[in-house]
Short mmCIF file of C-alpha atoms in Angstrom, two decimals:
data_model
loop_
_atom_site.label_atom_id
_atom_site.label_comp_id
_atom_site.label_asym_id
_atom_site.label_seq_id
_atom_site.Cartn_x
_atom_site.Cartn_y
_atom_site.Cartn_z
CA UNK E 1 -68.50 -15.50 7.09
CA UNK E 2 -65.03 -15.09 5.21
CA UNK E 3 -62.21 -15.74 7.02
CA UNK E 4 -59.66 -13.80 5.78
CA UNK E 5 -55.54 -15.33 6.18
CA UNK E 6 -53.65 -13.12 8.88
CA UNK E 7 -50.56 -13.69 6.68
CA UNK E 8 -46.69 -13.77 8.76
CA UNK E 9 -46.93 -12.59 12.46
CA UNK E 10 -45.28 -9.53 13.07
CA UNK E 11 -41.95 -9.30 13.62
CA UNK E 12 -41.10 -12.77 11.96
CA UNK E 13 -37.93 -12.41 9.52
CA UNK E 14 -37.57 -12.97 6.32
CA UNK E 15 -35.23 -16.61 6.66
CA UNK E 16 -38.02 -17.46 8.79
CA UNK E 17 -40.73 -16.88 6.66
CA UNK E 18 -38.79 -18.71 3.69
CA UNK E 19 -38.37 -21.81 5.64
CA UNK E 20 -41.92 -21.91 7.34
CA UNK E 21 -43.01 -22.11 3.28
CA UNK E 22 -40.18 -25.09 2.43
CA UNK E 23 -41.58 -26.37 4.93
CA UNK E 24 -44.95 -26.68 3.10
CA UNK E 25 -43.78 -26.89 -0.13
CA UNK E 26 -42.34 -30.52 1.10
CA UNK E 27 -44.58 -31.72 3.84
CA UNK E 28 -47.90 -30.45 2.03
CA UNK E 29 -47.13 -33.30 -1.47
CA UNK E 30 -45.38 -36.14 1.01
CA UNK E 31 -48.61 -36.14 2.96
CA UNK E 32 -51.00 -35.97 -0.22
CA UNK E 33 -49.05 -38.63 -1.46
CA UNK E 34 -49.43 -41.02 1.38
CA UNK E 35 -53.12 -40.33 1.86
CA UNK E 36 -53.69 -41.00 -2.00
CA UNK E 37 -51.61 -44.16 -1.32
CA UNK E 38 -53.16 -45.49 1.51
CA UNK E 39 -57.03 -45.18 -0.15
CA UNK E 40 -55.47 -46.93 -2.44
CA UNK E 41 -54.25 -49.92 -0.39
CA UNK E 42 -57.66 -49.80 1.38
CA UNK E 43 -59.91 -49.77 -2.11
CA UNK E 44 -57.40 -52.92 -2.94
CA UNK E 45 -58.25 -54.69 0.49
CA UNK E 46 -61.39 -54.33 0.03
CA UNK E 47 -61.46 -56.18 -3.43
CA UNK E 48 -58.52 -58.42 -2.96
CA UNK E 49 -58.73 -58.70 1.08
CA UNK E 50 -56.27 -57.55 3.72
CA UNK E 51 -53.56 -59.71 3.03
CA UNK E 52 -53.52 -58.32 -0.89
CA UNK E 53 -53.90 -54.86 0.18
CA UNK E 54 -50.97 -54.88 2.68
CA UNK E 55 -48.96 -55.91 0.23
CA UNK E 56 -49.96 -53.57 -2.31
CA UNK E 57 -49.38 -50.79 0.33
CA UNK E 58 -45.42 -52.73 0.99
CA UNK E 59 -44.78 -52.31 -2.42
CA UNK E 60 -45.66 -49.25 -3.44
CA UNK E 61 -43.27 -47.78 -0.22
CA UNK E 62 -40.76 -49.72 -1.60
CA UNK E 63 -41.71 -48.27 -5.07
CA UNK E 64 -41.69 -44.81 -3.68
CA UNK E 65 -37.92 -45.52 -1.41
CA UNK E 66 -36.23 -46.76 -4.16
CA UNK E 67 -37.33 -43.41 -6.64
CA UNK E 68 -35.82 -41.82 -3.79
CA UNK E 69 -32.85 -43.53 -3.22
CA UNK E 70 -32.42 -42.93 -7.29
CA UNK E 71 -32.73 -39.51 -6.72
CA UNK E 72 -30.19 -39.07 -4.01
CA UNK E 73 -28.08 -40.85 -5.99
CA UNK E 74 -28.52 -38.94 -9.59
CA UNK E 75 -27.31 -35.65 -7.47
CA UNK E 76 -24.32 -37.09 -5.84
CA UNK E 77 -23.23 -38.47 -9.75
CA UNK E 78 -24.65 -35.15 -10.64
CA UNK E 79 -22.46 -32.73 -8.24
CA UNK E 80 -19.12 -34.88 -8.67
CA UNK E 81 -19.47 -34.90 -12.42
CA UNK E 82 -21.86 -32.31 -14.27
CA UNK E 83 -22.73 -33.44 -17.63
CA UNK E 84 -23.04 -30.98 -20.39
CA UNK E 85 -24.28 -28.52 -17.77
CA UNK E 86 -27.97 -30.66 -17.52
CA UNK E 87 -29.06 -31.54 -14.85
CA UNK E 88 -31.12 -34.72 -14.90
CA UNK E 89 -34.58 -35.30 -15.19
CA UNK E 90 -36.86 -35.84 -12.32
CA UNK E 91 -40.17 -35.10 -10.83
CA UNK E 92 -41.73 -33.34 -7.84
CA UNK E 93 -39.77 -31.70 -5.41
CA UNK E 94 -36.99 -33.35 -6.21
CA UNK E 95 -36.91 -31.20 -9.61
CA UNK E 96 -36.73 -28.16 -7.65
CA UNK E 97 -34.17 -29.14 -5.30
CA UNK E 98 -32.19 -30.02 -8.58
CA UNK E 99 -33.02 -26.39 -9.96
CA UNK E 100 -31.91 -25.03 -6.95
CA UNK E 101 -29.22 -26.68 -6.59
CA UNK E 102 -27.97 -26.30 -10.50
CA UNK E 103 -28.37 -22.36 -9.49
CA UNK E 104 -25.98 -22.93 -6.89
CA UNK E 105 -23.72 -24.11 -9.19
CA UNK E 106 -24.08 -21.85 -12.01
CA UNK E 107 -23.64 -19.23 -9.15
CA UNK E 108 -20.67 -20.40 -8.25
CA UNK E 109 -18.83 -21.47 -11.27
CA UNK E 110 -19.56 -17.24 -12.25
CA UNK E 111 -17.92 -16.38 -9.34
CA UNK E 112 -15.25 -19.21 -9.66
CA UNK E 113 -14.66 -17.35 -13.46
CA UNK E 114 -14.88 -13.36 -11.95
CA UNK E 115 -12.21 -14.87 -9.22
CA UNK E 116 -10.09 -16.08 -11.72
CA UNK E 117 -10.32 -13.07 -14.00
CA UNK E 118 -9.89 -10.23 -11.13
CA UNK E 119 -6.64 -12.93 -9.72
CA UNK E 120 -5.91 -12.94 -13.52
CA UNK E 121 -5.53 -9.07 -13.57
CA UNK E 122 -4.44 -8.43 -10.30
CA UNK E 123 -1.04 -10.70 -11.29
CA UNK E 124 -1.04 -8.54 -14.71
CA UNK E 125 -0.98 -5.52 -12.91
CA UNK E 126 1.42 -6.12 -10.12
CA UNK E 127 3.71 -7.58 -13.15
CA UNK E 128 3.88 -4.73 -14.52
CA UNK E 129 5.03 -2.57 -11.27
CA UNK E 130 8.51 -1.44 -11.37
CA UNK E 131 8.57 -2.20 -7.25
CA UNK E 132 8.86 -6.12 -6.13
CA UNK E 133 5.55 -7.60 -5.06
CA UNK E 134 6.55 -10.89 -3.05
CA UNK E 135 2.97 -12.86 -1.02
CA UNK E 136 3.92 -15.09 1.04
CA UNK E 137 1.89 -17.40 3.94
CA UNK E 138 1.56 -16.54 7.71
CA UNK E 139 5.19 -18.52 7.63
CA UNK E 140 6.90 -16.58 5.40
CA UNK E 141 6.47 -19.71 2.28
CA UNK E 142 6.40 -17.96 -0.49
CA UNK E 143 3.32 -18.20 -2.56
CA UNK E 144 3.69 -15.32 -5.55
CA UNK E 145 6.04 -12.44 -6.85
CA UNK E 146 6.45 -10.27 -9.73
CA UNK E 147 9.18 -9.94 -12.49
CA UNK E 148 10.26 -6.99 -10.48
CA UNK E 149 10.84 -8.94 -7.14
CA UNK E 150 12.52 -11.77 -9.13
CA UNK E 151 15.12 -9.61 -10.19
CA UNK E 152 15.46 -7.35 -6.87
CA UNK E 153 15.50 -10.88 -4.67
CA UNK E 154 16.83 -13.30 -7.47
CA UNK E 155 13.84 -15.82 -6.45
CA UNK E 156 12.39 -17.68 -9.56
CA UNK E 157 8.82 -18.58 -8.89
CA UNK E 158 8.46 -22.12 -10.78
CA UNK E 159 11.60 -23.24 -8.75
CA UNK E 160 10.77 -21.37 -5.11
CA UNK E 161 7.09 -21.59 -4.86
CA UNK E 162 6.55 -23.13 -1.55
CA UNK E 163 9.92 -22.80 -0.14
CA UNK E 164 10.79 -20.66 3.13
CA UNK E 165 11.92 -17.37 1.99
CA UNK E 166 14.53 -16.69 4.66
CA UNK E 167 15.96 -19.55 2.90
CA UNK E 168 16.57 -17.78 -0.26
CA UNK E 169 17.58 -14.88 0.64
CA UNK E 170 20.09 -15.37 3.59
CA UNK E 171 21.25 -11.93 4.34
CA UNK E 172 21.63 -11.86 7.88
CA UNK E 173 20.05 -8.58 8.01
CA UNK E 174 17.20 -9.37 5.71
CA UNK E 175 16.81 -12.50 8.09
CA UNK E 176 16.64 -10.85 11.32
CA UNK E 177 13.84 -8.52 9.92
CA UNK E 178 11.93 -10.94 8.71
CA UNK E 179 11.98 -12.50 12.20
CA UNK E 180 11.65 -9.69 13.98
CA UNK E 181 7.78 -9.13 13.83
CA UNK E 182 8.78 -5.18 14.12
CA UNK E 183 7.84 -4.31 10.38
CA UNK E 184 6.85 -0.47 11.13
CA UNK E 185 9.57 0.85 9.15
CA UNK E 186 11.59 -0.66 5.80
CA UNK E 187 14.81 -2.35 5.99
CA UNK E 188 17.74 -1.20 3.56
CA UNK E 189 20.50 -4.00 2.72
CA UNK E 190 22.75 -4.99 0.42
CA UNK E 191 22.01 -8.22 -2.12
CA UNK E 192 23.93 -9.66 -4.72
CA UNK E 193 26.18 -5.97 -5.04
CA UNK E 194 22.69 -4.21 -5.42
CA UNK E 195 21.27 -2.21 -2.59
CA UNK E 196 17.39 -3.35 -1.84
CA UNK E 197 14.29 -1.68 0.32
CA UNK E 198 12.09 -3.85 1.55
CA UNK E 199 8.63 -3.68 3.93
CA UNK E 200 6.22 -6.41 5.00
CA UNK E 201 2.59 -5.69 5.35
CA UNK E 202 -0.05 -7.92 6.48
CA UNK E 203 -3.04 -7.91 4.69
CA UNK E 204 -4.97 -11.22 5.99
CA UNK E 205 -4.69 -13.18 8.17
CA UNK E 206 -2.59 -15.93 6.77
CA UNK E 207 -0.60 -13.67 4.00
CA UNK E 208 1.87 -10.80 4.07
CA UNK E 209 2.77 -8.70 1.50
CA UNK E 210 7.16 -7.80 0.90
CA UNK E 211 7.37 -4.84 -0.79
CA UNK E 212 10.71 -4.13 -2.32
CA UNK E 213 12.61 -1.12 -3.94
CA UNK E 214 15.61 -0.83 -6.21
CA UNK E 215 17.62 2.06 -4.86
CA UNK E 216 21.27 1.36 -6.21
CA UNK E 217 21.43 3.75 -8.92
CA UNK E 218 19.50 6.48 -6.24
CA UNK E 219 22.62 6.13 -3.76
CA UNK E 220 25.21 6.19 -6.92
CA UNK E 221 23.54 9.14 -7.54
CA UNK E 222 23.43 10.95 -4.08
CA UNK E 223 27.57 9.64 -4.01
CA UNK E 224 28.02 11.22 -7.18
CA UNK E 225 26.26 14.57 -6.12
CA UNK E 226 27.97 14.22 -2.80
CA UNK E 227 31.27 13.84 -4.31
CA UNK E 228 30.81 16.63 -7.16
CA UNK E 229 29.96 19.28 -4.06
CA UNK E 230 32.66 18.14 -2.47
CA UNK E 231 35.15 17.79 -5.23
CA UNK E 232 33.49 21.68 -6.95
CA UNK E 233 33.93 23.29 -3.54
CA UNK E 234 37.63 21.63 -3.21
CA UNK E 235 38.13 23.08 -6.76
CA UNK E 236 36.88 26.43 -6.48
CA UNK E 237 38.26 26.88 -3.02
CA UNK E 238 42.09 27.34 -4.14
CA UNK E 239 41.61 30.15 -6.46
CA UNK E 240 39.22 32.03 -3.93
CA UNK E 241 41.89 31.46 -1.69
CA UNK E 242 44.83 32.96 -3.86
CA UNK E 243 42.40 36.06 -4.64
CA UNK E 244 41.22 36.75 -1.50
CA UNK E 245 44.69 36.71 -0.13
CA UNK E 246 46.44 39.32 -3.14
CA UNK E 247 43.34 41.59 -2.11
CA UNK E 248 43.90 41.38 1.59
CA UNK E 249 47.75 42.00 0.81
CA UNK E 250 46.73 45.20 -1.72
CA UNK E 251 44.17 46.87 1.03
CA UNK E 252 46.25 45.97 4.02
CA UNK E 253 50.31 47.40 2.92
CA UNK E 254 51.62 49.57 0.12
CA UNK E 255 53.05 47.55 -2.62
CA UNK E 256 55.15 48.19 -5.85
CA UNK E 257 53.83 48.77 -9.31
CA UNK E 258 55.71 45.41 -10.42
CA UNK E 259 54.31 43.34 -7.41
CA UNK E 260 50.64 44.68 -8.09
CA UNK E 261 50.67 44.01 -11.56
CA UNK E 262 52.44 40.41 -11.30
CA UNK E 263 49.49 39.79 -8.45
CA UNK E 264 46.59 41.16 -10.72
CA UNK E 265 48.17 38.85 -13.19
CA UNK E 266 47.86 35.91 -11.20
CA UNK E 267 44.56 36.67 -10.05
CA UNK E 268 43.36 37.12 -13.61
CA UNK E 269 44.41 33.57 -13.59
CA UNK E 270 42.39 31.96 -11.07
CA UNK E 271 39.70 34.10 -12.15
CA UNK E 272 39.97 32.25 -15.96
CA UNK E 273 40.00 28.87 -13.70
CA UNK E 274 37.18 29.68 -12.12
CA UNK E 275 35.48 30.73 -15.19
CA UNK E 276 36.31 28.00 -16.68
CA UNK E 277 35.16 25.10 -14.15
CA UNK E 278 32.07 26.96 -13.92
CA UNK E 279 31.80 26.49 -17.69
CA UNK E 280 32.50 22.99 -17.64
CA UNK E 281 30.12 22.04 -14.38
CA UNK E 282 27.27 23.76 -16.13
CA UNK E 283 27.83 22.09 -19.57
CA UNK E 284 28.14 18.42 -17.71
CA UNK E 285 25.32 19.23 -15.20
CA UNK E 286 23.12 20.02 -19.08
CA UNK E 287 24.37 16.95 -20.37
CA UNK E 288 23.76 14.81 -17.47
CA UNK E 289 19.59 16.65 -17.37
CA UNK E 290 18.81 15.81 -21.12
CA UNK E 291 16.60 13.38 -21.61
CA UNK E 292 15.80 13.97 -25.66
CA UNK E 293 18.08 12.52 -28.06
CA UNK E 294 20.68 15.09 -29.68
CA UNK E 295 18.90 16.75 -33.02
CA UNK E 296 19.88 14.91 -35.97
CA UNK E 297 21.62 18.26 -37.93
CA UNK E 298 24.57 16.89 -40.47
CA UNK E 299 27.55 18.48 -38.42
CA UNK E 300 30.31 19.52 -40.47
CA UNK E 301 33.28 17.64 -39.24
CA UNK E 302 36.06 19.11 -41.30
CA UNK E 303 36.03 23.22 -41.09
CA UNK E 304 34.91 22.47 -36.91
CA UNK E 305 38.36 20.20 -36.47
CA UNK E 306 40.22 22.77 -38.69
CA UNK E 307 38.82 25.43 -36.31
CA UNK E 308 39.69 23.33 -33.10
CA UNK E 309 43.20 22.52 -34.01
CA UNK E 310 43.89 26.11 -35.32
CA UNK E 311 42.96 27.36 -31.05
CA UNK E 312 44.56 24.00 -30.05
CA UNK E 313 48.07 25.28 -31.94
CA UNK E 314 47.07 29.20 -30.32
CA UNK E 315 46.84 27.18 -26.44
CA UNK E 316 50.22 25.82 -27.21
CA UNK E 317 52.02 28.89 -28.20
CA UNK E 318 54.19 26.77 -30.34
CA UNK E 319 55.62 24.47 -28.22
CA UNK E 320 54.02 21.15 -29.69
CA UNK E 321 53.99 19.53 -33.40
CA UNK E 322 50.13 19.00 -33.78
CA UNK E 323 49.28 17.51 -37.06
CA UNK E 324 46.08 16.89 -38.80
CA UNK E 325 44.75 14.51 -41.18
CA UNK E 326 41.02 14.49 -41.69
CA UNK E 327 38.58 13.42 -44.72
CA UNK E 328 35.64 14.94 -45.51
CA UNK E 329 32.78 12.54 -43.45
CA UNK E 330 30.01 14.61 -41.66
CA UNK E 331 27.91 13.21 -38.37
CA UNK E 332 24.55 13.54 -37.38
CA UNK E 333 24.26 15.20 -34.04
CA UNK E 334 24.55 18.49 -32.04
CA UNK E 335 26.87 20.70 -33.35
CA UNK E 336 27.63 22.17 -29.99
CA UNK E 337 28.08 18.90 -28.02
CA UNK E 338 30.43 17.38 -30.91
CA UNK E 339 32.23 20.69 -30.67
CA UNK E 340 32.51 20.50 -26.24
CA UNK E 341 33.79 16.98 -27.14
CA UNK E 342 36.35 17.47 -29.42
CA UNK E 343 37.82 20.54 -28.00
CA UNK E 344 38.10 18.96 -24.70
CA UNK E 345 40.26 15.88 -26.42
CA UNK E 346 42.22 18.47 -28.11
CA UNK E 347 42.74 20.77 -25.06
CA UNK E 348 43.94 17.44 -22.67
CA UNK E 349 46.59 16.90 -25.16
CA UNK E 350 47.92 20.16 -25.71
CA UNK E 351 48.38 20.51 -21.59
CA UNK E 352 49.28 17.12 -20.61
CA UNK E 353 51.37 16.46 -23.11
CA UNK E 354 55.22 18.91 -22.31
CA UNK E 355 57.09 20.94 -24.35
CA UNK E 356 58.27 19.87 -27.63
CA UNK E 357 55.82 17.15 -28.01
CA UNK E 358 53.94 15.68 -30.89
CA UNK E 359 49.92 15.62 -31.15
CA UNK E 360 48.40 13.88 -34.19
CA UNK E 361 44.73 14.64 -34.95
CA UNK E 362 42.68 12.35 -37.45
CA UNK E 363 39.22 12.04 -38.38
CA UNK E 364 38.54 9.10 -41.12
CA UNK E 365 36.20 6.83 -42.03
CA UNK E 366 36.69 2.97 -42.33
CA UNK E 367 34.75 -0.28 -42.95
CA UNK E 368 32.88 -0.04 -39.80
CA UNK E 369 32.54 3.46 -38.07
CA UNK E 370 33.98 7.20 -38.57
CA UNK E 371 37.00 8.01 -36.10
CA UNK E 372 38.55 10.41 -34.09
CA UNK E 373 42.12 9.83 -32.74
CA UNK E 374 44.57 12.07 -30.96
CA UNK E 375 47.28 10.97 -30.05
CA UNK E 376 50.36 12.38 -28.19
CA UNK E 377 54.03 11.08 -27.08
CA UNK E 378 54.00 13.09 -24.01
CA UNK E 379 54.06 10.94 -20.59
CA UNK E 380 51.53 8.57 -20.73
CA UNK E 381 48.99 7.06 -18.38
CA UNK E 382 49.84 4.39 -16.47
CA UNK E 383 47.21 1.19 -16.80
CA UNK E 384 45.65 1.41 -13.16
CA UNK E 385 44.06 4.85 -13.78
CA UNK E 386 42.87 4.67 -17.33
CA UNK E 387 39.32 2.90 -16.43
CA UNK E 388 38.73 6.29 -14.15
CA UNK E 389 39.79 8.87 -15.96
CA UNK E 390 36.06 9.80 -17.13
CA UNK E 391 35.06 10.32 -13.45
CA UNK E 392 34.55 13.80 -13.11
CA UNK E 393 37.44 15.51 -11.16
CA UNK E 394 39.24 12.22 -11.48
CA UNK E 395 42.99 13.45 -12.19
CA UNK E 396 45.88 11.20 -12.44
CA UNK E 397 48.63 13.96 -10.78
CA UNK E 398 46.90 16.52 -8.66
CA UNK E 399 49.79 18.80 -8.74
CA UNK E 400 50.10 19.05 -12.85
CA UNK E 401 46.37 19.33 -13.29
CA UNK E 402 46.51 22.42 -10.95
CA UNK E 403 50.07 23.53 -13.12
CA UNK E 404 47.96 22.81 -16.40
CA UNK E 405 44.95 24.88 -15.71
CA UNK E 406 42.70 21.53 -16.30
CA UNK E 407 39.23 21.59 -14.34
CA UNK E 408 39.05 17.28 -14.23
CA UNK E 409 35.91 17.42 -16.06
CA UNK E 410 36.98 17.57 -19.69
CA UNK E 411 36.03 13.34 -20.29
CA UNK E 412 33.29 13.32 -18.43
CA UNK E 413 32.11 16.06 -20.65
CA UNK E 414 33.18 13.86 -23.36
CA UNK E 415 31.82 10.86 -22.37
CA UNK E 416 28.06 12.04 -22.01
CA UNK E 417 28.60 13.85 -25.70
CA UNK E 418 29.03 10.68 -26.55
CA UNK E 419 26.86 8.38 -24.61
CA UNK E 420 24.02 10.67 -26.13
CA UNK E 421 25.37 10.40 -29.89
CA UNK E 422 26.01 6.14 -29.77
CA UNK E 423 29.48 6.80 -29.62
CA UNK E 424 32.45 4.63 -27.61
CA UNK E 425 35.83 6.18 -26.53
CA UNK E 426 39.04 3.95 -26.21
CA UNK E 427 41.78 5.02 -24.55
CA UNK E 428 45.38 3.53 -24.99
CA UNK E 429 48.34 4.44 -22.63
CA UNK E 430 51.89 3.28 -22.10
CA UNK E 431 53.25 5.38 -19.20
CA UNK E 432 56.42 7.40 -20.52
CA UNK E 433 55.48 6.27 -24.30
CA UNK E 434 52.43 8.49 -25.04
CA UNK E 435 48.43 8.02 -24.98
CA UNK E 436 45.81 8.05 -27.74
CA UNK E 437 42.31 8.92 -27.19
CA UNK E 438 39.84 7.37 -29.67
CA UNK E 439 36.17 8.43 -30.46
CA UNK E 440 33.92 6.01 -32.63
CA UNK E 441 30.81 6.16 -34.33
CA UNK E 442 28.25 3.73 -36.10
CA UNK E 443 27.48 3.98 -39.54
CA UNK E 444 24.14 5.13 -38.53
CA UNK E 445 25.61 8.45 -37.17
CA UNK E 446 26.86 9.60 -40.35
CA UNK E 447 25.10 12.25 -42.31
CA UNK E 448 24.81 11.75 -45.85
CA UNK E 449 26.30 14.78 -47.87
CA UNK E 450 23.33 16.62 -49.98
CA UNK E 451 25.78 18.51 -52.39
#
């Protein structure tokens, strides 16, 4: 009758199925190997005696320890130091514990290499972030950060790895955050004249992430809108104010022919204000949204200042001297942004500079860059104001402005024209002596003439 092999029990699992045969695999050649040994040692005693065969059994234990003892020892030299990736030659089921164990090796030297590679990529990646990326330990040691959080925090990671990062960075704000365990929302604060964001997130158990955010040049920005609402609606307010009170005079009493016209006059004016700082708000506000360089058309420099001093000497009735020199150089550019530019240079010195003044306008070329200057002998500037006066609304006297018809925006205008065509303004004052406004560009600004 065949017996036929029940095979695994039900219900046995697979780990113990796999050691039941390891089990096997080892006991089943140790035990054929000690029965072949001991008919051995008997065959022997029963040629040489008992005393011959017991020591023919002795020795070949012995025999059989020490190849295991060698054994034991070729993996320990074998697991320290690998050589050539081979592992060394043996027999029985010591090869296959070396094959198994070289598998566990090669196993996890690949995931050793895909570690390194994903860290590898990870670090490239959060290098290239334009937030900070700062890992630190479960006590706030710092372990890694990016370019970006080098620059936010000023850490420097070959000199700060390891240390405690409260210690670099001692604002007392950032400090008490960082101590505070109450990480729900991110802390604002000011570091090294540059204001900062920061959040920590946990994301193990020993490590925390610190997240941080540039947002200087957002809060100049919301100041700057804040202040050009503010400083518009200031503007615009006065000469709403005078028109809405000549109307309310005109519908609420009978007035003369004179005293209407002399109040329609002067509303006409604050009307032309009006006009014109809505001009001048909309050209800076385009400006201030282009992000595409200027078009690289050869302006004509010559007929355009001939043009702009000709309604320079119309805005001044005759009561200045304005001169003007100019040679025949062309730039590369926008013709209308050139144009916004020099007219406003012109139109600040015609009403700044009082009655009977002199303006001198010249365009030239010398051994570095093409020029611009006008210059005046009218009042002057005195030193303290002259790194403002491109802030928009910025005005030196409030009061003459107003008397001037200026809307404060003229160099701001002029300074984007030129930020956008590489060119530099310098502006020299002496109060009571007279100012002189300067515009400058490269040689690579100029347009070659064709004709």
């Amino acid at each position: 009758m065949t017996r036929v092999n029940p095979g695994p029990k039900p219900g046995a699992s697979p780990g113990t199925i796999a050691s039941s045969r390891s089990a096997r695999k080892f006991w089943v050649p140790a035990l054929l190997w000690f029965g072949l040994l001991s008919l051995v040692a008997v065959a022997v005693a029963a040629v040489g005696g008992a005393i011959v065969g017991l020591l023919f059994f002795s020795l070949s234990l012995a025999g059989l320890l020490f190849l295991q003892m060698w054994s034991l020892y070729q993996i320990e030299r074998w697991m320290d130091t690998p050589v050539g990736g081979r592992r060394p030659k043996t027999w029985g089921l010591w090869a296959h514990a070396f094959a198994a164990l070289e598998d566990i090796r090669l196993e996890d030297e690949r995931s050793r290499a895909d570690m390194a590679e994903w860290l590898a990529r990870f670090r490239q990646a959060m290098s290239l972030l334009p937030d900070g990326v700062v890992i630190v330990d479960g006590v706030m040691h710092l372990e890694w950060c990016n370019p970006a959080a080098q620059a936010h925090l000023g850490l420097d990671l070959t000199r700060d790895e390891g240390r405690l990062l409260t210690n670099l960075i001692r604002s007392p704000d950032f400090v008490d955050y960082m101590l505070s365990g109450r990480f729900e929302q991110p802390l604002p604060f000011m570091h090294h004249d540059r204001k900062i964001l920061v959040q920590l997130i946990s994301f193990e158990s020993r490590r925390q992430i610190l997240v941080t955010h540039d947002v200087t040049q957002n809060e100049k920005m919301d100041t700057m809108r804040r202040d050009f609402i503010a400083n518009a609606s200031h503007e615009l307010r006065t000469p709403l104010t005078v028109i809405n009170g000549f109307l309310e005079h005109a519908l609420s009493s009978e007035m003369s022919e004179e005293t209407r016209q002399r109040q329609l006059h002067l509303m006409a004016e604050q009307g032309q204000r009006m006009q014109r700082l809505v001009a001048d708000m909309l050209t800076l506000t385009r400006l201030e949204s282009l992000v595409q360089p200027p078009s690289s058309d050869a302006v004509r420099i010559k007929p355009l200042l001939n043009r702009l001093v000709e309604e320079a000497r119309a805005l001044s009735g005759g009561k200045h001297s304005i001169t003007l020199q100019v040679q025949d150089v062309d730039l590369k550019g926008n013709h209308d942004e050139l144009e916004s530019a020099f007219a406003n240079l012109l139109s600040n010195a015609v009403r700044y500079t009082p009655d009977g003044g002199r303006i001198d306008v010249s365009w030239g070329m010398d051994d570095e860059c093409a020029s611009l200057a006008v210059a005046d002998d009218g009042i002057g500037i005195a030193a303290e104001h002259l790194s403002r006066l491109t802030e928009r609304f910025y005005r030196v006297d409030k009061t003459r402005s107003r008397a001037t018809q200026g809307t404060g925006l003229g160099l701001a205008i002029v300074k984007h024209v030129l930020l956008r065509h590489r060119g530099r303004l310098e502006i020299t004052s002496e109060y009571g002596k007279g100012s002189r406004f300067k515009v400058s560009f490269q040689r690579a600004q100029l347009a070659l003439r064709q004709d």
